[in-house]
mmCIF file of C-alpha atoms and ligand atoms in Angstrom:
data_model
loop_
_atom_site.group_PDB
_atom_site.id
_atom_site.type_symbol
_atom_site.label_atom_id
_atom_site.label_comp_id
_atom_site.label_asym_id
_atom_site.label_seq_id
_atom_site.Cartn_x
_atom_site.Cartn_y
_atom_site.Cartn_z
ATOM 1 C CA UNK W 1 5.758 21.991 -1.606
ATOM 2 C CA UNK W 2 3.666 21.558 -5.282
ATOM 3 C CA UNK W 3 3.542 17.942 -5.950
ATOM 4 C CA UNK W 4 2.676 18.850 -9.566
ATOM 5 C CA UNK W 5 -0.200 16.368 -9.261
ATOM 6 C CA UNK W 6 -2.199 19.615 -11.061
ATOM 7 C CA UNK W 7 -5.316 17.191 -13.584
ATOM 8 C CA UNK W 8 -3.120 14.048 -13.306
ATOM 9 C CA UNK W 9 -6.150 11.371 -13.502
ATOM 10 C CA UNK W 10 -5.640 9.072 -10.203
ATOM 11 C CA UNK W 11 -7.532 5.998 -10.208
ATOM 12 C CA UNK W 12 -7.922 5.384 -6.673
ATOM 13 C CA UNK W 13 -9.549 1.947 -5.809
ATOM 14 C CA UNK W 14 -11.323 1.420 -2.541
ATOM 15 C CA UNK W 15 -11.342 5.683 -1.726
ATOM 16 C CA UNK W 16 -15.549 5.961 -0.649
ATOM 17 C CA UNK W 17 -14.337 4.409 2.455
ATOM 18 C CA UNK W 18 -16.034 6.517 5.818
ATOM 19 C CA UNK W 19 -14.379 9.171 6.075
ATOM 20 C CA UNK W 20 -11.157 9.494 7.900
ATOM 21 C CA UNK W 21 -10.715 5.578 6.650
ATOM 22 C CA UNK W 22 -7.385 6.014 4.350
ATOM 23 C CA UNK W 23 -8.391 6.009 0.196
ATOM 24 C CA UNK W 24 -10.753 8.934 1.108
ATOM 25 C CA UNK W 25 -8.391 10.681 3.298
ATOM 26 C CA UNK W 26 -5.754 10.724 -0.166
ATOM 27 C CA UNK W 27 -8.132 11.296 -1.485
ATOM 28 C CA UNK W 28 -8.669 14.697 0.140
ATOM 29 C CA UNK W 29 -5.537 15.043 -0.719
ATOM 30 C CA UNK W 30 -5.432 14.222 -4.207
ATOM 31 C CA UNK W 31 -7.667 17.321 -4.175
ATOM 32 C CA UNK W 32 -5.841 19.602 -2.529
ATOM 33 C CA UNK W 33 -3.576 19.516 -4.688
ATOM 34 C CA UNK W 34 -5.888 20.163 -7.848
ATOM 35 C CA UNK W 35 -5.315 16.048 -8.804
ATOM 36 C CA UNK W 36 -8.434 14.548 -10.565
ATOM 37 C CA UNK W 37 -9.758 11.801 -8.604
ATOM 38 C CA UNK W 38 -10.911 8.390 -10.368
ATOM 39 C CA UNK W 39 -12.803 6.327 -7.252
ATOM 40 C CA UNK W 40 -13.756 2.979 -8.109
ATOM 41 C CA UNK W 41 -15.980 1.858 -4.949
ATOM 42 C CA UNK W 42 -18.424 -0.572 -4.941
ATOM 43 C CA UNK W 43 -20.029 1.971 -1.917
ATOM 44 C CA UNK W 44 -22.646 4.541 -3.199
ATOM 45 C CA UNK W 45 -21.321 7.189 -1.171
ATOM 46 C CA UNK W 46 -18.535 7.368 -3.671
ATOM 47 C CA UNK W 47 -21.597 9.739 -5.354
ATOM 48 C CA UNK W 48 -21.382 12.331 -2.442
ATOM 49 C CA UNK W 49 -18.064 12.257 -2.397
ATOM 50 C CA UNK W 50 -18.178 12.727 -6.269
ATOM 51 C CA UNK W 51 -20.029 16.133 -5.556
ATOM 52 C CA UNK W 52 -17.920 17.677 -3.148
ATOM 53 C CA UNK W 53 -15.346 17.589 -4.910
ATOM 54 C CA UNK W 54 -16.900 18.692 -8.093
ATOM 55 C CA UNK W 55 -18.832 21.904 -5.773
ATOM 56 C CA UNK W 56 -14.747 22.905 -4.778
ATOM 57 C CA UNK W 57 -14.621 23.353 -8.410
ATOM 58 C CA UNK W 58 -11.760 20.097 -9.199
ATOM 59 C CA UNK W 59 -13.661 17.620 -11.459
ATOM 60 C CA UNK W 60 -13.990 13.599 -10.125
ATOM 61 C CA UNK W 61 -14.973 10.871 -11.794
ATOM 62 C CA UNK W 62 -16.594 7.589 -8.895
ATOM 63 C CA UNK W 63 -17.435 4.541 -10.760
ATOM 64 C CA UNK W 64 -19.261 2.188 -8.931
ATOM 65 C CA UNK W 65 -17.737 -1.280 -9.061
ATOM 66 C CA UNK W 66 -17.441 -3.935 -7.658
ATOM 67 C CA UNK W 67 -14.145 -4.945 -7.242
ATOM 68 C CA UNK W 68 -13.978 -8.604 -6.947
ATOM 69 C CA UNK W 69 -15.592 -9.260 -10.527
ATOM 70 C CA UNK W 70 -13.542 -8.719 -13.555
ATOM 71 C CA UNK W 71 -15.647 -7.640 -15.779
ATOM 72 C CA UNK W 72 -16.769 -4.234 -13.756
ATOM 73 C CA UNK W 73 -12.998 -2.908 -13.079
ATOM 74 C CA UNK W 74 -13.154 -3.668 -17.121
ATOM 75 C CA UNK W 75 -15.830 -1.403 -17.535
ATOM 76 C CA UNK W 76 -14.811 1.334 -15.155
ATOM 77 C CA UNK W 77 -10.578 1.708 -16.516
ATOM 78 C CA UNK W 78 -13.556 2.363 -19.635
ATOM 79 C CA UNK W 79 -15.628 4.597 -18.581
ATOM 80 C CA UNK W 80 -12.650 6.901 -17.350
ATOM 81 C CA UNK W 81 -10.640 5.778 -19.890
ATOM 82 C CA UNK W 82 -13.505 7.314 -22.314
ATOM 83 C CA UNK W 83 -14.104 10.450 -20.811
ATOM 84 C CA UNK W 84 -10.272 11.821 -19.604
ATOM 85 C CA UNK W 85 -8.403 10.098 -22.825
ATOM 86 C CA UNK W 86 -5.682 9.650 -20.259
ATOM 87 C CA UNK W 87 -4.101 7.930 -16.957
ATOM 88 C CA UNK W 88 -1.613 9.513 -14.389
ATOM 89 C CA UNK W 89 -1.733 7.008 -11.688
ATOM 90 C CA UNK W 90 -3.047 4.095 -10.644
ATOM 91 C CA UNK W 91 -3.632 3.230 -6.526
ATOM 92 C CA UNK W 92 -4.421 0.541 -6.037
ATOM 93 C CA UNK W 93 -5.990 0.496 -1.892
ATOM 94 C CA UNK W 94 -9.079 -1.492 -1.646
ATOM 95 C CA UNK W 95 -8.098 -4.406 1.172
ATOM 96 C CA UNK W 96 -10.163 -5.612 3.494
ATOM 97 C CA UNK W 97 -9.287 -7.959 6.465
ATOM 98 C CA UNK W 98 -11.237 -10.229 6.304
ATOM 99 C CA UNK W 99 -10.466 -13.712 8.816
ATOM 100 C CA UNK W 100 -9.959 -16.208 5.824
ATOM 101 C CA UNK W 101 -8.264 -18.355 8.119
ATOM 102 C CA UNK W 102 -7.666 -21.754 7.743
ATOM 103 C CA UNK W 103 -11.142 -23.059 8.700
ATOM 104 C CA UNK W 104 -12.249 -21.046 5.626
ATOM 105 C CA UNK W 105 -13.377 -22.383 2.454
ATOM 106 C CA UNK W 106 -12.102 -22.430 -1.438
ATOM 107 C CA UNK W 107 -14.457 -20.422 -1.815
ATOM 108 C CA UNK W 108 -13.906 -18.259 0.764
ATOM 109 C CA UNK W 109 -9.890 -17.892 0.639
ATOM 110 C CA UNK W 110 -10.300 -17.013 -3.144
ATOM 111 C CA UNK W 111 -13.048 -14.309 -2.371
ATOM 112 C CA UNK W 112 -10.464 -12.684 -0.212
ATOM 113 C CA UNK W 113 -7.781 -13.027 -2.908
ATOM 114 C CA UNK W 114 -10.492 -11.542 -5.470
ATOM 115 C CA UNK W 115 -11.082 -8.718 -3.845
ATOM 116 C CA UNK W 116 -7.447 -8.134 -2.243
ATOM 117 C CA UNK W 117 -4.831 -9.160 -5.012
ATOM 118 C CA UNK W 118 -6.964 -9.840 -8.110
ATOM 119 C CA UNK W 119 -7.832 -6.862 -8.405
ATOM 120 C CA UNK W 120 -4.315 -5.378 -8.150
ATOM 121 C CA UNK W 121 -3.986 -7.436 -10.773
ATOM 122 C CA UNK W 122 -7.266 -6.860 -13.096
ATOM 123 C CA UNK W 123 -6.727 -2.496 -12.317
ATOM 124 C CA UNK W 124 -2.828 -2.668 -13.713
ATOM 125 C CA UNK W 125 -4.031 -4.946 -16.763
ATOM 126 C CA UNK W 126 -6.793 -2.794 -17.966
ATOM 127 C CA UNK W 127 -4.561 1.087 -17.037
ATOM 128 C CA UNK W 128 -1.196 -0.463 -18.470
ATOM 129 C CA UNK W 129 -1.917 1.298 -21.506
ATOM 130 C CA UNK W 130 -2.858 4.293 -20.668
ATOM 131 C CA UNK W 131 0.535 4.688 -18.057
ATOM 132 C CA UNK W 132 2.370 3.968 -21.478
ATOM 133 C CA UNK W 133 1.143 6.694 -22.199
ATOM 134 C CA UNK W 134 1.074 9.479 -19.925
ATOM 135 C CA UNK W 135 5.022 7.639 -18.590
ATOM 136 C CA UNK W 136 2.262 7.768 -15.455
ATOM 137 C CA UNK W 137 3.182 4.878 -12.063
ATOM 138 C CA UNK W 138 1.348 2.889 -9.988
ATOM 139 C CA UNK W 139 1.351 2.657 -6.073
ATOM 140 C CA UNK W 140 -0.157 -0.497 -3.992
ATOM 141 C CA UNK W 141 -1.293 -0.399 -0.572
ATOM 142 C CA UNK W 142 0.336 -3.366 1.620
ATOM 143 C CA UNK W 143 0.411 -4.723 4.695
ATOM 144 C CA UNK W 144 2.689 -5.503 7.680
ATOM 145 C CA UNK W 145 0.952 -8.773 7.571
ATOM 146 C CA UNK W 146 2.441 -10.131 4.606
ATOM 147 C CA UNK W 147 6.566 -9.684 5.871
ATOM 148 C CA UNK W 148 4.797 -10.513 10.413
ATOM 149 C CA UNK W 149 2.303 -12.326 10.419
ATOM 150 C CA UNK W 150 -1.313 -12.101 11.528
ATOM 151 C CA UNK W 151 -2.984 -15.639 12.549
ATOM 152 C CA UNK W 152 -6.743 -16.379 10.938
ATOM 153 C CA UNK W 153 -6.477 -14.550 8.483
ATOM 154 C CA UNK W 154 -4.597 -16.493 5.053
ATOM 155 C CA UNK W 155 -6.406 -14.995 2.750
ATOM 156 C CA UNK W 156 -5.431 -11.431 3.411
ATOM 157 C CA UNK W 157 -2.060 -12.382 4.518
ATOM 158 C CA UNK W 158 -1.535 -14.320 0.846
ATOM 159 C CA UNK W 159 -3.461 -11.133 -0.723
ATOM 160 C CA UNK W 160 -1.159 -8.955 0.464
ATOM 161 C CA UNK W 161 2.697 -11.365 -0.239
ATOM 162 C CA UNK W 162 0.996 -11.240 -3.494
ATOM 163 C CA UNK W 163 0.414 -7.567 -3.883
ATOM 164 C CA UNK W 164 4.583 -7.116 -3.028
ATOM 165 C CA UNK W 165 5.396 -9.343 -5.558
ATOM 166 C CA UNK W 166 3.269 -8.188 -7.954
ATOM 167 C CA UNK W 167 5.008 -4.256 -7.184
ATOM 168 C CA UNK W 168 8.352 -6.246 -7.953
ATOM 169 C CA UNK W 169 7.364 -8.043 -10.882
ATOM 170 C CA UNK W 170 5.703 -4.425 -12.425
ATOM 171 C CA UNK W 171 8.723 -2.238 -11.633
ATOM 172 C CA UNK W 172 10.840 -4.683 -13.278
ATOM 173 C CA UNK W 173 7.934 -5.492 -16.648
ATOM 174 C CA UNK W 174 6.880 -1.706 -17.055
ATOM 175 C CA UNK W 175 10.565 -0.131 -16.015
ATOM 176 C CA UNK W 176 11.367 0.291 -20.419
ATOM 177 C CA UNK W 177 8.553 2.630 -19.733
ATOM 178 C CA UNK W 178 9.641 4.553 -16.912
ATOM 179 C CA UNK W 179 6.691 3.400 -15.338
ATOM 180 C CA UNK W 180 7.513 3.397 -11.740
ATOM 181 C CA UNK W 181 5.686 1.197 -9.329
ATOM 182 C CA UNK W 182 5.922 1.503 -5.464
ATOM 183 C CA UNK W 183 3.827 0.034 -2.664
ATOM 184 C CA UNK W 184 3.176 1.433 0.791
ATOM 185 C CA UNK W 185 3.751 -0.530 3.938
ATOM 186 C CA UNK W 186 1.351 -0.214 6.672
ATOM 187 C CA UNK W 187 0.720 -1.658 10.309
ATOM 188 C CA UNK W 188 -0.924 0.209 12.635
ATOM 189 C CA UNK W 189 -3.142 2.669 11.931
ATOM 190 C CA UNK W 190 -6.204 3.969 13.034
ATOM 191 C CA UNK W 191 -9.246 4.528 10.194
ATOM 192 C CA UNK W 192 -12.706 3.132 11.200
ATOM 193 C CA UNK W 193 -12.421 -0.302 9.487
ATOM 194 C CA UNK W 194 -10.328 -0.711 12.424
ATOM 195 C CA UNK W 195 -11.984 0.774 15.783
ATOM 196 C CA UNK W 196 -14.385 -1.424 13.813
ATOM 197 C CA UNK W 197 -12.471 -4.348 14.599
ATOM 198 C CA UNK W 198 -11.126 -3.504 17.929
ATOM 199 C CA UNK W 199 -15.466 -3.061 19.159
ATOM 200 C CA UNK W 200 -15.504 -7.011 17.695
ATOM 201 C CA UNK W 201 -12.901 -7.926 20.278
ATOM 202 C CA UNK W 202 -13.801 -9.050 23.943
ATOM 203 C CA UNK W 203 -11.069 -7.250 25.386
ATOM 204 C CA UNK W 204 -10.331 -4.130 22.758
ATOM 205 C CA UNK W 205 -9.014 -1.558 24.785
ATOM 206 C CA UNK W 206 -6.736 -3.485 26.388
ATOM 207 C CA UNK W 207 -5.760 -5.327 22.957
ATOM 208 C CA UNK W 208 -5.236 -2.106 21.145
ATOM 209 C CA UNK W 209 -3.480 -0.010 24.470
ATOM 210 C CA UNK W 210 -0.383 -3.770 23.951
ATOM 211 C CA UNK W 211 -0.548 -3.459 19.764
ATOM 212 C CA UNK W 212 0.368 1.042 20.553
ATOM 213 C CA UNK W 213 2.825 -0.087 23.179
ATOM 214 C CA UNK W 214 4.697 -1.776 20.856
ATOM 215 C CA UNK W 215 4.987 1.021 18.219
ATOM 216 C CA UNK W 216 8.662 2.644 18.423
ATOM 217 C CA UNK W 217 8.013 5.755 17.174
ATOM 218 C CA UNK W 218 6.297 7.705 19.894
ATOM 219 C CA UNK W 219 3.799 4.756 20.976
ATOM 220 C CA UNK W 220 1.264 5.501 18.612
ATOM 221 C CA UNK W 221 -0.700 4.332 15.875
ATOM 222 C CA UNK W 222 0.156 6.000 11.968
ATOM 223 C CA UNK W 223 -3.031 8.442 11.186
ATOM 224 C CA UNK W 224 -4.575 7.926 8.075
ATOM 225 C CA UNK W 225 -2.561 11.635 6.328
ATOM 226 C CA UNK W 226 0.864 10.313 7.800
ATOM 227 C CA UNK W 227 -0.007 7.430 4.900
ATOM 228 C CA UNK W 228 -1.260 10.088 2.501
ATOM 229 C CA UNK W 229 1.482 12.130 2.816
ATOM 230 C CA UNK W 230 3.544 9.692 1.820
ATOM 231 C CA UNK W 231 1.529 7.491 -0.956
ATOM 232 C CA UNK W 232 0.888 11.826 -2.664
ATOM 233 C CA UNK W 233 5.003 12.513 -2.130
ATOM 234 C CA UNK W 234 5.268 8.336 -3.997
ATOM 235 C CA UNK W 235 3.264 9.099 -6.672
ATOM 236 C CA UNK W 236 4.674 12.623 -7.416
ATOM 237 C CA UNK W 237 7.629 13.632 -9.598
ATOM 238 C CA UNK W 238 9.380 14.426 -6.421
ATOM 239 C CA UNK W 239 9.259 10.692 -6.348
ATOM 240 C CA UNK W 240 10.409 10.709 -9.739
ATOM 241 C CA UNK W 241 13.960 7.516 -9.196
ATOM 242 C CA UNK W 242 12.233 5.546 -6.655
ATOM 243 C CA UNK W 243 11.149 2.312 -8.126
ATOM 244 C CA UNK W 244 10.242 -1.439 -7.377
ATOM 245 C CA UNK W 245 10.390 -0.454 -3.241
ATOM 246 C CA UNK W 246 8.178 -1.162 -0.199
ATOM 247 C CA UNK W 247 7.840 2.121 1.400
ATOM 248 C CA UNK W 248 7.466 1.091 5.117
ATOM 249 C CA UNK W 249 5.161 3.855 6.980
ATOM 250 C CA UNK W 250 4.518 2.381 10.381
ATOM 251 C CA UNK W 251 6.846 4.246 12.915
ATOM 252 C CA UNK W 252 9.544 1.302 12.736
ATOM 253 C CA UNK W 253 7.010 -1.286 13.605
ATOM 254 C CA UNK W 254 8.321 -4.321 11.469
ATOM 255 C CA UNK W 255 12.540 -3.237 11.640
ATOM 256 C CA UNK W 256 12.716 -1.797 14.619
ATOM 257 C CA UNK W 257 14.587 -3.269 17.708
ATOM 258 C CA UNK W 258 11.302 -4.557 20.557
ATOM 259 C CA UNK W 259 13.974 -5.413 23.150
ATOM 260 C CA UNK W 260 15.481 -2.274 22.585
ATOM 261 C CA UNK W 261 12.993 -0.234 22.456
ATOM 262 C CA UNK W 262 11.169 -1.418 25.729
ATOM 263 C CA UNK W 263 14.650 -0.440 27.479
HETATM 264 N N1 NAD F 1 -6.064 0.406 8.220
HETATM 265 C C1 NAD F 1 -4.573 -0.888 9.305
HETATM 266 O O1 NAD F 1 -4.202 -0.275 9.831
HETATM 267 C C2 NAD F 1 -4.430 -1.029 8.062
HETATM 268 C C3 NAD F 1 -3.227 -2.074 8.022
HETATM 269 C C4 NAD F 1 -2.491 -2.222 6.800
HETATM 270 C C5 NAD F 1 -2.203 -2.566 5.304
HETATM 271 N N2 NAD F 1 -3.796 -1.511 5.850
HETATM 272 C C6 NAD F 1 -4.492 -1.700 4.309
HETATM 273 O O2 NAD F 1 -4.565 -0.672 3.524
HETATM 274 C C7 NAD F 1 -5.900 -0.758 2.992
HETATM 275 C C8 NAD F 1 -6.448 0.627 3.303
HETATM 276 O O3 NAD F 1 -7.339 0.713 4.621
HETATM 277 P P1 NAD F 1 -8.662 0.966 4.942
HETATM 278 O O4 NAD F 1 -8.390 0.471 6.152
HETATM 279 O O5 NAD F 1 -8.859 2.180 5.439
HETATM 280 O O6 NAD F 1 -10.095 0.388 4.501
HETATM 281 P P2 NAD F 1 -11.556 0.881 4.235
HETATM 282 O O7 NAD F 1 -12.499 -0.578 5.087
HETATM 283 O O8 NAD F 1 -11.618 1.849 5.243
HETATM 284 O O9 NAD F 1 -11.879 0.737 3.312
HETATM 285 C C9 NAD F 1 -12.169 -0.538 2.343
HETATM 286 C C10 NAD F 1 -12.636 0.201 0.859
HETATM 287 O O10 NAD F 1 -13.084 -0.690 0.549
HETATM 288 C C11 NAD F 1 -14.216 -0.827 -0.624
HETATM 289 N N3 NAD F 1 -14.946 -1.968 -0.756
HETATM 290 C C12 NAD F 1 -14.713 -3.469 0.216
HETATM 291 N N4 NAD F 1 -15.554 -3.840 -0.953
HETATM 292 C C13 NAD F 1 -15.521 -3.956 -1.860
HETATM 293 C C14 NAD F 1 -15.364 -4.698 -2.956
HETATM 294 N N5 NAD F 1 -16.321 -6.062 -3.050
HETATM 295 N N6 NAD F 1 -15.492 -3.645 -4.235
HETATM 296 C C15 NAD F 1 -15.730 -2.540 -4.005
HETATM 297 N N7 NAD F 1 -15.161 -1.913 -3.181
HETATM 298 C C16 NAD F 1 -15.034 -2.973 -2.075
HETATM 299 C C17 NAD F 1 -15.417 -0.395 0.615
HETATM 300 O O11 NAD F 1 -16.083 0.345 -0.058
HETATM 301 C C18 NAD F 1 -14.861 0.653 1.266
HETATM 302 O O12 NAD F 1 -14.635 1.768 0.376
HETATM 303 C C19 NAD F 1 -5.930 -1.466 2.306
HETATM 304 O O13 NAD F 1 -5.872 -1.962 1.285
HETATM 305 C C20 NAD F 1 -5.939 -2.844 4.297
HETATM 306 O O14 NAD F 1 -5.104 -3.369 3.429
HETATM 307 C C21 NAD F 1 -4.969 -1.311 6.387
#
């Protein structure tokens, strides 16, 4: 299916993660579609990824940026806009479930919000003039934690809740410019970050088994490829009348009746 993303300038945050992370997987798929990714991340891996992409004959740019710093975000968007003169899509993907819980300090809680929520606002604030020109669209990556809670992660939960609020708010703000704004909600996806988290637990394997058993569709985790497929479809013209939506790519984890499913 041609998603018609060829030569679209797609800003994507948090896409210099380890191979197999959600951002990196979206990055690969964007390149397959011929889109031009503009990666904003703090990890120098982004330089390596851009070189690989350019070697495949597709242009790309990496802006090494601390997404908790508003000045660096403004500079990154300026750099991208100066190079290409346009922005067609923003994918706010950065997110770290940092465990800033009720025992966290004020500073730790605010740091969590800065990265997981405020960066989404700052990226969009600076990209909006270009999106208005391109009639582009915005995709925010959300988490089930905003709806189900997790425990021990107040900062991340508050931020992801805020991300859903902003998705609806911006859909309303920007509808007059034909800019669509949607969120993909992820529940349990097997990524390098998830693997690392499981390894920190004393009873990691048992915990993982307990989680996987409760994922209704096929009792398995959502793959990053499935999330990338849904994300690319949502940012493409094939989703041209979808805005303000929370799209659950979660194997039914959040909504389906577990008492029926366990039979
Ligand atoms: N994996 C899951 O099950 C799951 C569940 C719900 C939501 N999500 C969401 O999916 C998204 C991607 O998750 P992932 O597991 O692929 O993430 P990841 O941890 O693999 O990647 C995060 C990226 O963010 C970058 N980053 C971290 N701090 C930064 C900073 N201060 N400045 C700039 N860049 C920074 C890292 O370098 C990395 O490239 C996140 O928004 C996450 O909250 C994932």
